Coordinates of C-alpha atoms in Angstrom, one line a residue:
X1 CA 0.0 0.0 0.0
X2 CA 1.1 3.7 -0.5
X3 CA 1.4 6.3 2.2
X4 CA -1.1 8.4 0.2
X5 CA -3.8 5.7 1.0
X6 CA -3.2 6.1 4.7
X7 CA -3.7 9.9 4.4
X8 CA -7.0 9.3 2.5
X9 CA -8.4 7.0 5.2
X10 CA -10.5 9.3 7.4
X11 CA -10.8 6.9 10.3
X12 CA -7.0 7.0 10.9
X13 CA -7.1 10.8 11.6
X14 CA -3.6 11.4 10.1
X15 CA -2.6 14.9 9.2
X16 CA 0.4 15.5 6.9
X17 CA 3.0 17.9 8.2
X18 CA 5.6 17.5 5.6
X19 CA 6.9 15.3 2.7
X20 CA 4.0 15.5 0.3
X21 CA 6.3 14.7 -2.6
X22 CA 7.1 11.3 -1.0
X23 CA 3.5 10.1 -0.5
X24 CA 3.9 7.4 -3.2
X25 CA 6.3 5.4 -1.1
X26 CA 5.2 1.9 -0.5
X27 CA 4.4 0.7 3.1
X28 CA 5.4 -2.9 3.9
X29 CA 4.8 -2.9 7.6
X30 CA 4.3 -0.9 10.8
X31 CA 6.3 -0.5 14.0
X32 CA 5.5 1.3 17.2
X33 CA 8.5 2.5 19.1
X34 CA 9.9 5.2 21.5
X35 CA 13.4 3.9 21.4
X36 CA 16.1 6.5 20.7
X37 CA 17.7 4.0 18.3
X38 CA 15.2 1.5 16.9
X39 CA 17.5 0.5 14.0
X40 CA 17.8 -3.2 15.0
X41 CA 14.1 -3.6 14.6
X42 CA 13.8 -2.0 11.1
X43 CA 14.1 -3.7 7.8
X44 CA 12.8 -0.9 5.5
X45 CA 9.5 0.2 4.2
X46 CA 7.8 0.6 7.7
X47 CA 5.5 3.2 8.9
X48 CA 7.0 4.2 12.2
X49 CA 4.6 5.2 15.0
X50 CA 6.0 7.1 18.0
X51 CA 4.7 8.8 21.1
X52 CA 7.9 11.0 21.2
X53 CA 8.9 9.7 24.6
X54 CA 12.5 9.4 23.2
X55 CA 12.7 13.2 22.7
X56 CA 14.2 15.0 25.7
X57 CA 15.2 18.1 23.9
X58 CA 15.4 19.6 20.3
X59 CA 18.8 18.0 19.7
X60 CA 17.3 14.5 19.8
X61 CA 15.2 14.9 16.6
X62 CA 18.0 14.9 14.1
X63 CA 19.7 11.6 15.0
X64 CA 16.4 9.8 15.4
X65 CA 15.1 10.8 11.9
X66 CA 18.6 10.1 10.4
X67 CA 18.4 6.5 11.8
X68 CA 14.9 6.1 10.2
X69 CA 16.1 7.4 6.9
X70 CA 19.1 5.2 6.8
X71 CA 17.0 2.2 7.5
X72 CA 14.7 3.0 4.6
X73 CA 11.6 3.8 6.6
X74 CA 8.6 4.8 4.5
X75 CA 7.2 7.5 6.9
X76 CA 6.9 8.7 10.5
X77 CA 3.7 9.3 12.4
X78 CA 4.0 11.1 15.7
X79 CA 1.3 11.1 18.3
X80 CA 0.0 14.4 19.8
X81 CA -1.1 12.9 23.1
X82 CA 2.2 13.5 25.0
X83 CA 3.4 16.9 23.8
X84 CA 0.4 18.4 22.0
X85 CA 1.7 20.0 18.9
X86 CA 4.5 18.2 17.0
X87 CA 7.9 20.0 17.8
X88 CA 9.3 22.2 15.0
X89 CA 12.7 20.5 15.3
X90 CA 11.2 17.2 14.4
X91 CA 9.6 18.7 11.3
X92 CA 12.8 20.3 10.2
X93 CA 14.7 17.1 10.7
X94 CA 12.2 15.2 8.5
X95 CA 12.4 17.8 5.8
X96 CA 16.2 17.5 5.7
X97 CA 16.0 13.7 5.3
X98 CA 12.9 13.8 3.0
X99 CA 11.0 11.8 5.6
X100 CA 7.2 12.1 5.4
X101 CA 5.8 13.2 8.7
X102 CA 2.3 12.7 9.9
X103 CA 0.5 13.9 13.1
X104 CA -1.7 11.4 14.9
X105 CA -4.6 12.9 16.7
X106 CA -4.7 12.0 20.4
X107 CA -8.1 10.4 19.9
X108 CA -6.7 7.7 17.6
X109 CA -4.9 4.7 19.1
X110 CA -1.7 3.5 17.6
X111 CA -3.3 0.0 17.7
X112 CA -6.0 1.2 15.2
X113 CA -3.3 2.3 12.7
X114 CA -1.3 -0.8 13.2
X115 CA -4.2 -3.1 12.6
X116 CA -5.3 -1.1 9.5
X117 CA -1.8 -1.3 8.0
X118 CA -1.3 -5.0 8.8
X119 CA -4.8 -5.7 7.3
X120 CA -4.1 -3.8 4.1
X121 CA -0.5 -5.1 3.6
X122 CA -1.7 -8.7 4.2
X123 CA -4.5 -8.4 1.7
X124 CA -2.1 -7.1 -1.0
X125 CA 0.5 -9.8 -0.4
X126 CA -1.6 -12.9 -0.1
X127 CA -5.1 -14.0 0.5
X128 CA -4.7 -17.0 2.9
X129 CA -4.2 -15.0 6.1
X130 CA -6.1 -11.8 5.1
X131 CA -9.3 -13.3 6.4
X132 CA -7.7 -14.3 9.7
X133 CA -6.2 -10.8 10.3
X134 CA -9.5 -9.1 9.3
X135 CA -11.7 -11.3 11.5
X136 CA -9.3 -10.9 14.4
X137 CA -9.2 -7.2 13.9
X138 CA -13.0 -7.1 14.4
X139 CA -12.8 -9.3 17.4
X140 CA -9.9 -7.3 19.0
X141 CA -11.6 -3.9 18.5
X142 CA -14.7 -5.2 20.2
X143 CA -12.8 -5.2 23.5
X144 CA -11.7 -8.0 25.9
X145 CA -14.8 -10.1 25.0
X146 CA -13.1 -10.6 21.6
X147 CA -11.0 -13.3 23.2
X148 CA -7.5 -11.8 22.8
X149 CA -4.7 -13.9 21.3
X150 CA -6.7 -17.1 21.7
X151 CA -8.9 -16.0 18.9
X152 CA -6.2 -15.4 16.3
X153 CA -4.6 -18.7 17.2
X154 CA -7.9 -20.5 16.7
X155 CA -8.3 -18.8 13.4
X156 CA -4.9 -19.9 12.3
X157 CA -5.8 -23.4 13.1
X158 CA -9.2 -23.3 11.3
X159 CA -8.2 -21.3 8.3
X160 CA -4.7 -22.4 7.7
X161 CA -4.4 -25.6 9.6
X162 CA -1.6 -24.2 11.7
X163 CA -1.4 -25.1 15.4
X164 CA 0.3 -22.3 17.3
X165 CA 0.9 -21.2 20.9
X166 CA 2.0 -17.9 22.5
X167 CA 4.7 -18.5 25.2
X168 CA 6.3 -16.2 27.7
X169 CA 10.2 -16.1 28.0
X170 CA 10.0 -18.6 30.9
X171 CA 7.9 -21.1 28.8
X172 CA 4.5 -20.3 30.4
X173 CA 1.6 -20.8 27.9
X174 CA -0.2 -17.6 27.5
X175 CA -2.5 -18.7 24.7
X176 CA -2.6 -21.7 22.3
X177 CA -4.4 -24.3 20.4
X178 CA -7.3 -25.2 22.6
X179 CA -7.4 -28.9 21.6
X180 CA -3.7 -29.5 22.3
X181 CA -1.9 -27.5 25.1
X182 CA 1.9 -27.9 24.9
X183 CA 3.4 -30.1 27.6
X184 CA 5.6 -28.4 30.1
X185 CA 9.0 -29.9 28.9
X186 CA 8.2 -28.9 25.3
X187 CA 7.3 -25.3 26.3
X188 CA 10.5 -25.1 28.4
X189 CA 12.6 -26.4 25.5
X190 CA 11.0 -24.0 23.0
X191 CA 11.5 -20.9 25.3
X192 CA 15.1 -21.9 25.9
X193 CA 15.8 -22.4 22.2
X194 CA 14.2 -19.0 21.3
X195 CA 16.3 -17.1 23.9
X196 CA 19.5 -18.8 22.8
X197 CA 18.8 -18.1 19.1
X198 CA 17.9 -14.5 19.8
X199 CA 21.1 -13.9 21.8
X200 CA 23.2 -15.2 19.0
X201 CA 21.6 -12.8 16.6
X202 CA 20.0 -15.4 14.3
X203 CA 17.3 -14.0 12.1
X204 CA 13.7 -15.1 13.1
X205 CA 11.8 -17.3 12.7
X206 CA 13.9 -19.8 14.6
X207 CA 13.5 -23.4 13.6
X208 CA 13.8 -26.2 16.1
X209 CA 12.7 -29.8 16.7
X210 CA 11.4 -31.1 20.0
X211 CA 10.4 -34.7 20.5
X212 CA 10.3 -35.3 16.8
X213 CA 8.1 -32.3 16.0
X214 CA 9.3 -29.2 14.1
X215 CA 8.4 -25.7 15.4
X216 CA 9.1 -22.2 14.0
X217 CA 9.5 -19.5 16.6
X218 CA 8.5 -15.9 16.0
X219 CA 9.3 -13.1 18.6
X220 CA 6.5 -11.0 19.8
X221 CA 8.2 -7.8 21.0
X222 CA 7.0 -5.8 24.0
X223 CA 6.6 -2.3 22.6
X224 CA 6.0 -0.7 25.9
X225 CA 9.1 -2.2 27.5
X226 CA 11.2 -1.5 24.3
X227 CA 10.8 2.2 25.1
X228 CA 12.8 1.9 28.3
X229 CA 16.6 1.7 29.0
X230 CA 16.4 -2.1 29.1
X231 CA 15.8 -2.3 25.4
X232 CA 19.3 -1.0 24.6
X233 CA 20.8 -4.4 24.9
X234 CA 19.2 -7.4 23.2
X235 CA 20.3 -9.6 26.1
X236 CA 18.0 -7.7 28.4
X237 CA 15.1 -6.9 26.1
X238 CA 14.7 -10.5 24.9
X239 CA 14.0 -11.6 28.5
X240 CA 10.6 -9.8 28.4
X241 CA 9.5 -10.7 24.9
X242 CA 6.7 -13.2 24.2
X243 CA 7.2 -15.7 21.3
X244 CA 4.8 -17.3 18.9
X245 CA 5.5 -21.0 18.4
X246 CA 4.0 -22.5 15.2
X247 CA 4.0 -26.3 14.6
X248 CA 5.4 -26.1 11.1
X249 CA 8.7 -25.7 9.2
X250 CA 8.9 -22.1 8.2
X251 CA 11.9 -22.9 5.9
X252 CA 9.4 -24.2 3.4
X253 CA 7.2 -21.1 3.4
X254 CA 7.2 -18.4 0.7
X255 CA 8.2 -14.9 1.8
X256 CA 4.6 -13.7 1.7
X257 CA 3.5 -16.1 4.4
X258 CA 6.4 -15.3 6.5
X259 CA 5.5 -11.6 6.3
X260 CA 1.9 -12.4 7.2
X261 CA 2.9 -14.3 10.3
X262 CA 5.0 -11.3 11.3
X263 CA 1.7 -9.4 11.0
X264 CA 0.0 -11.8 13.3
X265 CA 2.8 -11.2 16.0
X266 CA 2.0 -7.5 15.7
X267 CA -1.7 -8.2 16.5
X268 CA -0.7 -10.3 19.4
X269 CA 1.6 -7.5 20.6
X270 CA -1.4 -5.3 20.8
X271 CA -3.0 -7.6 23.3
X272 CA 0.3 -7.8 25.1
X273 CA 0.3 -4.0 25.5
X274 CA -3.2 -4.1 26.9
X275 CA -2.3 -6.7 29.5
X276 CA 0.8 -4.7 30.5
X277 CA -1.3 -1.6 30.8
X278 CA -3.6 -3.5 33.3
X279 CA -0.5 -4.0 35.5
X280 CA 0.4 -0.3 35.6
X281 CA -1.8 0.6 38.5
X282 CA -0.6 -2.4 40.6
X283 CA 3.0 -1.5 39.9
X284 CA 2.4 2.1 40.9
X285 CA 0.7 1.1 44.2
X286 CA 3.4 -1.4 45.0
X287 CA 6.0 1.3 44.3
X288 CA 4.4 3.6 46.8
X289 CA 4.2 0.9 49.5
X290 CA 7.8 -0.2 48.9
X291 CA 9.1 3.4 49.1
X292 CA 7.3 3.9 52.4
X293 CA 8.8 0.7 53.7
X294 CA 12.3 1.6 52.5
X295 CA 12.2 5.1 54.0
X296 CA 11.1 3.8 57.4
X297 CA 7.6 5.3 57.4
X298 CA 5.4 4.7 60.4
X299 CA 3.5 1.3 60.3
X300 CA 0.2 3.2 60.5
X301 CA 1.1 5.1 57.3
X302 CA 2.0 1.8 55.5
X303 CA -1.2 0.2 56.7
X304 CA -3.2 3.2 55.5
X305 CA -1.6 2.9 52.0
X306 CA -2.3 -0.8 51.9
X307 CA -6.0 -0.1 52.8
X308 CA -6.2 2.3 49.8
X309 CA -4.5 -0.2 47.5
X310 CA -6.6 -3.2 48.7
X311 CA -9.3 -3.0 45.9
X312 CA -6.5 -3.3 43.3
X313 CA -3.9 -5.5 45.1
X314 CA -6.4 -7.7 46.8
X315 CA -9.5 -8.1 44.6
X316 CA -12.1 -10.2 46.3
X317 CA -10.0 -10.5 49.5
X318 CA -10.4 -7.1 51.2
X319 CA -7.2 -7.5 53.3
X320 CA -4.2 -9.8 53.4
X321 CA -3.6 -11.3 56.9
X322 CA -0.1 -12.3 55.7
X323 CA 2.6 -11.1 53.3
X324 CA 5.8 -12.3 51.8
X325 CA 8.4 -10.2 50.0
X326 CA 10.5 -11.5 47.1
X327 CA 13.5 -9.6 45.8
X328 CA 15.1 -10.2 42.4
X329 CA 18.1 -8.8 40.7
X330 CA 19.6 -9.3 37.2
X331 CA 23.4 -8.8 36.8
X332 CA 25.6 -8.8 33.8
X333 CA 29.3 -9.4 34.0
X334 CA 31.7 -6.9 32.4
X335 CA 31.1 -3.4 31.3
X336 CA 29.6 -4.4 28.0
X337 CA 27.2 -6.7 29.8
X338 CA 25.4 -3.8 31.4
X339 CA 22.2 -2.8 29.8
X340 CA 23.4 0.5 28.6
X341 CA 27.0 -0.5 27.8
X342 CA 28.2 1.6 30.7
X343 CA 29.7 0.8 34.0
X344 CA 27.8 -1.5 36.3
X345 CA 27.3 1.3 38.8
X346 CA 25.7 4.0 36.6
X347 CA 22.1 5.0 37.1
X348 CA 20.9 4.0 33.6
X349 CA 22.3 0.5 34.1
X350 CA 20.6 0.2 37.4
X351 CA 17.3 1.3 35.9
X352 CA 17.7 -1.1 33.0
X353 CA 18.6 -4.1 35.3
X354 CA 15.7 -3.3 37.6
X355 CA 13.3 -3.1 34.7
X356 CA 14.3 -6.5 33.5
X357 CA 14.2 -8.0 37.0
X358 CA 10.7 -6.6 37.4
X359 CA 9.5 -8.2 34.1
X360 CA 11.0 -11.6 35.1
X361 CA 9.7 -11.5 38.7
X362 CA 6.2 -10.7 37.4
X363 CA 6.5 -13.5 34.9
X364 CA 7.6 -16.0 37.6
X365 CA 5.0 -15.0 40.1
X366 CA 2.1 -14.7 37.8
X367 CA 2.2 -18.4 37.1
X368 CA -0.6 -20.0 39.1
X369 CA 1.5 -23.2 39.4
X370 CA 4.0 -21.1 41.5
X371 CA 1.8 -18.9 43.6
X372 CA -1.5 -20.6 43.4
X373 CA -4.6 -19.5 41.5
X374 CA -5.8 -17.2 44.2
X375 CA -2.6 -15.1 44.4
X376 CA -1.4 -15.1 40.8
X377 CA -3.6 -12.1 39.9
X378 CA -2.7 -10.1 43.0
X379 CA 1.1 -9.9 42.5
X380 CA 2.4 -6.4 42.7
X381 CA 6.1 -5.8 41.7
X382 CA 7.9 -2.6 42.2
X383 CA 11.3 -1.5 40.9
X384 CA 13.8 -0.3 43.5
X385 CA 17.0 0.8 41.7
X386 CA 18.6 -2.3 40.3
X387 CA 16.2 -4.6 42.1
X388 CA 12.6 -5.7 41.8
X389 CA 10.5 -6.1 44.9
X390 CA 7.3 -8.1 45.0
X391 CA 4.7 -7.9 47.6
X392 CA 2.9 -11.2 47.7
X393 CA -0.4 -11.4 49.7
X394 CA -1.2 -14.7 51.3
X395 CA -4.8 -15.1 52.5
X396 CA -5.0 -16.6 55.9
X397 CA -7.3 -19.3 57.4
X398 CA -11.0 -18.6 57.1
X399 CA -10.9 -16.7 53.8
X400 CA -13.8 -17.3 51.4
X401 CA -13.1 -19.3 48.3
X402 CA -15.5 -20.3 45.5
X403 CA -17.0 -23.8 45.6
X404 CA -16.4 -25.4 42.2
X405 CA -19.6 -25.8 40.2
X406 CA -21.7 -23.9 42.7
X407 CA -22.6 -20.2 43.2
X408 CA -21.4 -20.0 46.8
X409 CA -18.3 -19.6 48.9
X410 CA -16.9 -21.4 51.9
X411 CA -14.0 -20.9 54.3
X412 CA -10.6 -22.1 53.1
X413 CA -7.3 -22.8 54.7
X414 CA -4.2 -20.7 54.8
X415 CA -2.4 -20.2 51.5
X416 CA 0.9 -22.0 51.4
X417 CA 4.0 -19.8 51.8
X418 CA 6.3 -19.4 48.8
X419 CA 9.6 -21.4 48.9
X420 CA 12.7 -20.1 47.1
X421 CA 13.6 -23.1 45.0
X422 CA 10.0 -23.7 44.0
X423 CA 9.9 -20.3 42.4
X424 CA 12.7 -21.4 40.0
X425 CA 11.9 -25.0 39.4
X426 CA 10.0 -24.5 36.1
X427 CA 12.0 -21.5 34.8
X428 CA 15.6 -22.3 35.5
X429 CA 16.3 -23.9 32.1
X430 CA 14.9 -21.3 29.7
X431 CA 16.2 -18.4 31.8
X432 CA 19.7 -19.9 32.0
X433 CA 19.6 -20.0 28.2
X434 CA 18.5 -16.4 28.0
X435 CA 21.1 -15.1 30.5
X436 CA 23.9 -17.0 28.7
X437 CA 27.4 -16.9 30.0
X438 CA 27.3 -13.3 31.2
X439 CA 24.0 -12.8 33.0
X440 CA 22.7 -13.9 36.4
X441 CA 19.2 -13.9 38.1
X442 CA 19.2 -14.1 41.8
X443 CA 16.1 -14.2 44.1
X444 CA 15.6 -13.9 47.8
X445 CA 12.4 -14.8 49.7
X446 CA 11.3 -13.5 53.1
X447 CA 9.4 -15.3 55.9
X448 CA 5.7 -14.7 56.2
X449 CA 4.7 -11.6 58.2
X450 CA 1.2 -11.1 59.5
X451 CA 1.0 -7.3 59.6
X452 CA 2.3 -4.2 57.7
X453 CA 4.6 -3.6 60.6
X454 CA 6.6 -6.6 59.6
X455 CA 7.1 -5.6 56.0
X456 CA 10.3 -3.6 56.5
X457 CA 12.0 -6.6 58.2
X458 CA 10.7 -8.9 55.5
X459 CA 12.2 -6.6 52.8
X460 CA 15.6 -6.7 54.5
X461 CA 15.3 -10.4 55.1
X462 CA 14.6 -11.0 51.4
X463 CA 17.5 -8.8 50.3
X464 CA 19.9 -10.7 52.7
X465 CA 18.6 -14.0 51.2
X466 CA 19.2 -12.7 47.7
X467 CA 22.8 -11.9 48.6
X468 CA 23.2 -15.4 49.8
X469 CA 21.9 -16.7 46.5
X470 CA 24.2 -14.3 44.6
X471 CA 27.2 -15.9 46.4
X472 CA 26.3 -19.3 44.9
X473 CA 27.4 -20.7 41.5
X474 CA 24.9 -20.8 38.7
X475 CA 23.0 -18.6 36.4
X476 CA 19.7 -18.7 38.2
X477 CA 19.8 -19.0 42.0
X478 CA 17.4 -18.4 45.0
X479 CA 17.6 -18.5 48.7
X480 CA 15.0 -18.3 51.4
X481 CA 14.7 -16.8 54.9
X482 CA 15.3 -20.2 56.5
X483 CA 19.0 -20.0 55.3
X484 CA 19.7 -16.8 57.2
X485 CA 19.9 -18.5 60.6
X486 CA 22.7 -20.9 60.1
X487 CA 26.3 -21.3 58.9
X488 CA 25.0 -21.3 55.3
X489 CA 24.7 -17.5 55.6
X490 CA 28.5 -17.2 56.2
X491 CA 30.0 -19.9 54.0
X492 CA 29.2 -18.4 50.6
X493 CA 31.1 -15.2 51.5
X494 CA 34.4 -17.0 52.1
X495 CA 36.7 -16.4 49.1
X496 CA 37.1 -19.3 46.8
X497 CA 40.9 -19.6 47.3
X498 CA 40.5 -19.7 51.1
X499 CA 37.7 -22.3 50.8
X500 CA 39.9 -24.5 48.6
X501 CA 42.9 -24.2 50.8
X502 CA 40.9 -24.9 54.0
X503 CA 39.1 -28.0 52.7
X504 CA 42.3 -29.4 51.0
X505 CA 44.3 -29.2 54.2
X506 CA 41.7 -31.1 56.2
X507 CA 40.1 -33.5 53.7
X508 CA 42.7 -34.2 51.0
X509 CA 44.7 -36.6 53.3
X510 CA 41.5 -38.6 54.0
X511 CA 40.5 -38.7 50.3
X512 CA 44.0 -39.9 49.3
X513 CA 43.8 -42.6 52.0
X514 CA 40.3 -43.7 50.9
X515 CA 41.5 -43.8 47.3
X516 CA 44.3 -46.2 48.1
X517 CA 42.7 -48.3 50.8
X518 CA 38.9 -48.0 50.3
X519 CA 38.7 -47.2 54.0
X520 CA 35.6 -44.9 53.8
X521 CA 37.1 -42.4 56.1
X522 CA 35.1 -39.4 54.6
X523 CA 31.7 -41.1 55.0
X524 CA 32.7 -42.2 58.5
X525 CA 33.6 -38.6 59.4
X526 CA 30.3 -37.3 58.1
X527 CA 28.3 -39.8 60.0
X528 CA 30.3 -39.2 63.2
X529 CA 29.6 -35.5 63.1
X530 CA 25.9 -36.0 62.1
X531 CA 25.6 -38.2 65.2
X532 CA 27.1 -35.4 67.4
X533 CA 30.1 -37.6 68.3
X534 CA 28.0 -40.5 69.7
X535 CA 30.0 -43.7 69.2
X536 CA 26.9 -45.9 69.7
X537 CA 24.6 -44.1 67.3
X538 CA 27.3 -43.7 64.7
X539 CA 28.3 -47.3 64.8
X540 CA 24.7 -48.4 64.5
X541 CA 24.1 -46.1 61.5
X542 CA 27.2 -47.4 59.7
X543 CA 26.5 -51.0 60.7
X544 CA 30.0 -51.2 62.3
X545 CA 31.3 -52.5 65.6
X546 CA 32.2 -49.7 68.0
X547 CA 35.9 -50.8 68.0
X548 CA 36.0 -50.6 64.1
X549 CA 34.5 -47.1 64.4
X550 CA 37.1 -46.1 66.9
X551 CA 39.8 -47.4 64.7
X552 CA 38.6 -45.3 61.7
X553 CA 38.3 -42.2 63.8
X554 CA 41.8 -42.7 65.2
X555 CA 43.0 -43.0 61.6
X556 CA 41.3 -39.7 60.7
X557 CA 42.9 -38.0 63.7
X558 CA 46.4 -39.5 62.8
X559 CA 46.2 -38.4 59.1
X560 CA 45.0 -34.8 59.9
X561 CA 46.6 -34.1 63.2
X562 CA 43.2 -33.2 64.7
X563 CA 41.4 -34.4 67.8
X564 CA 37.7 -35.2 67.2
X565 CA 37.0 -35.0 71.0
X566 CA 37.7 -31.2 70.7
X567 CA 34.8 -28.9 69.7
X568 CA 37.1 -26.7 67.6
X569 CA 38.3 -29.6 65.5
X570 CA 34.8 -31.0 65.1
X571 CA 33.6 -27.6 63.8
X572 CA 36.5 -27.3 61.4
X573 CA 35.7 -30.7 59.9
X574 CA 32.0 -29.8 59.7
X575 CA 32.7 -26.6 57.8
X576 CA 35.2 -28.3 55.5
X577 CA 32.7 -30.9 54.5
X578 CA 30.0 -28.3 53.9
X579 CA 32.4 -26.2 51.7
X580 CA 33.7 -29.2 49.7

């Protein structure tokens, strides 16, 4: 289609500001962005829609338009909702680069323009998917009752015989073929493959085979998050993108069908933006509560804020007898691993890391399999610098829960508390693939507190637990409050070289002896310490005569020069075994 056709469509409300001589340019797609540099998402021929959030001052217009012109963009449409009139410096930059510039009236949604362009371009390129896009457009514009992404996926199946699923970066199924939900291991494998392929810069769609079935994976970008600092590094932005998995080999498709599937991902992205917008209020309220907790506000003030937030954070619950706090952080090794390419300590990097951590923590906690069906829609995640902080309400005993198949409620039991490792069980594999060799996600989980007064302590407890997790090896780690009251809190902070030297000095003589004589001195030492030095209990556990046990313990003392009747030496052996 031509730019001129868009101008002639009254329903779009476009007003030409400059570039009339360029209106015969062809439009091959549409992209919504507020990135300062969107070049990696452009392939040429797009109509670019922008809300101008990238513009901080007049000097920003020239480099932005130059990037669009270099990429071969067909035209630029700027929304008037944010700034009112389109800035003169933007018009001048477009004139210099012969870039057609349109103004979008504040009453017209970018989604309306996107859907119109996708429908028109699809109709011109091929007929097979045009009906799908058109029917889905009508359903989407009718509001939430239209069915969201489930509708377009059902139409793909009925019109084109294509089974498809929308997955989150952690492998959670957001929408999909109603007659065949993807098994958990398949979803995890697809999400991991998508993240790995995207990190390596491979051009989508990504083709992969799982359990003998071939899938083609199309990214569904999150336009709202792409406008933030986290989008400046593909390693961080990909961790918040959905993906469309199609059960087919896209290598066999003509280019027209590939383009049409890209159009479908844009329609799904519209629904993604709607869902993200629904979280905005919860995020803001959570941000207010977390800021009050961090600044040491009076418990009464925190409780008052929670009462105001209750209709949003606690729908159908009224009040939360109990709370837990979860803290998450994403870190990248090396200067180039920060989200802005700057030093790890700069403010932009902190905001970017915090934004990615917020997206991932929301994704982990929104899964009903993790938090339970009653809490999944009440999760509120705030961003605190380079960390994300989630307030998780846990209904207590006596709460009313719906009775399946009946129009009544009955009292339920207490909701189970979140456990650190359980949060990561289903997402560790795909997230490890997305984080690669230079990224880490660490989580800390607090104990349950039964009043707003306990939230400050819970926040600090969750942060301490996260630091314990950060001291462990691995790309995705978590720790809970129960690990803060033992030696486990101290051991991870011992330098690696000190740990190795300490354990080698105490345990290497025993390992060498066991290797030569099969004497099982190490298992004997572990059992002896587990039995608190009781000869009888230890001999019984090992099915040995007490004299045999005394011989082995004597050999351990001879080889190491230690005395296992002394508390100090018992403690040294205990720590060496835990650090080995």
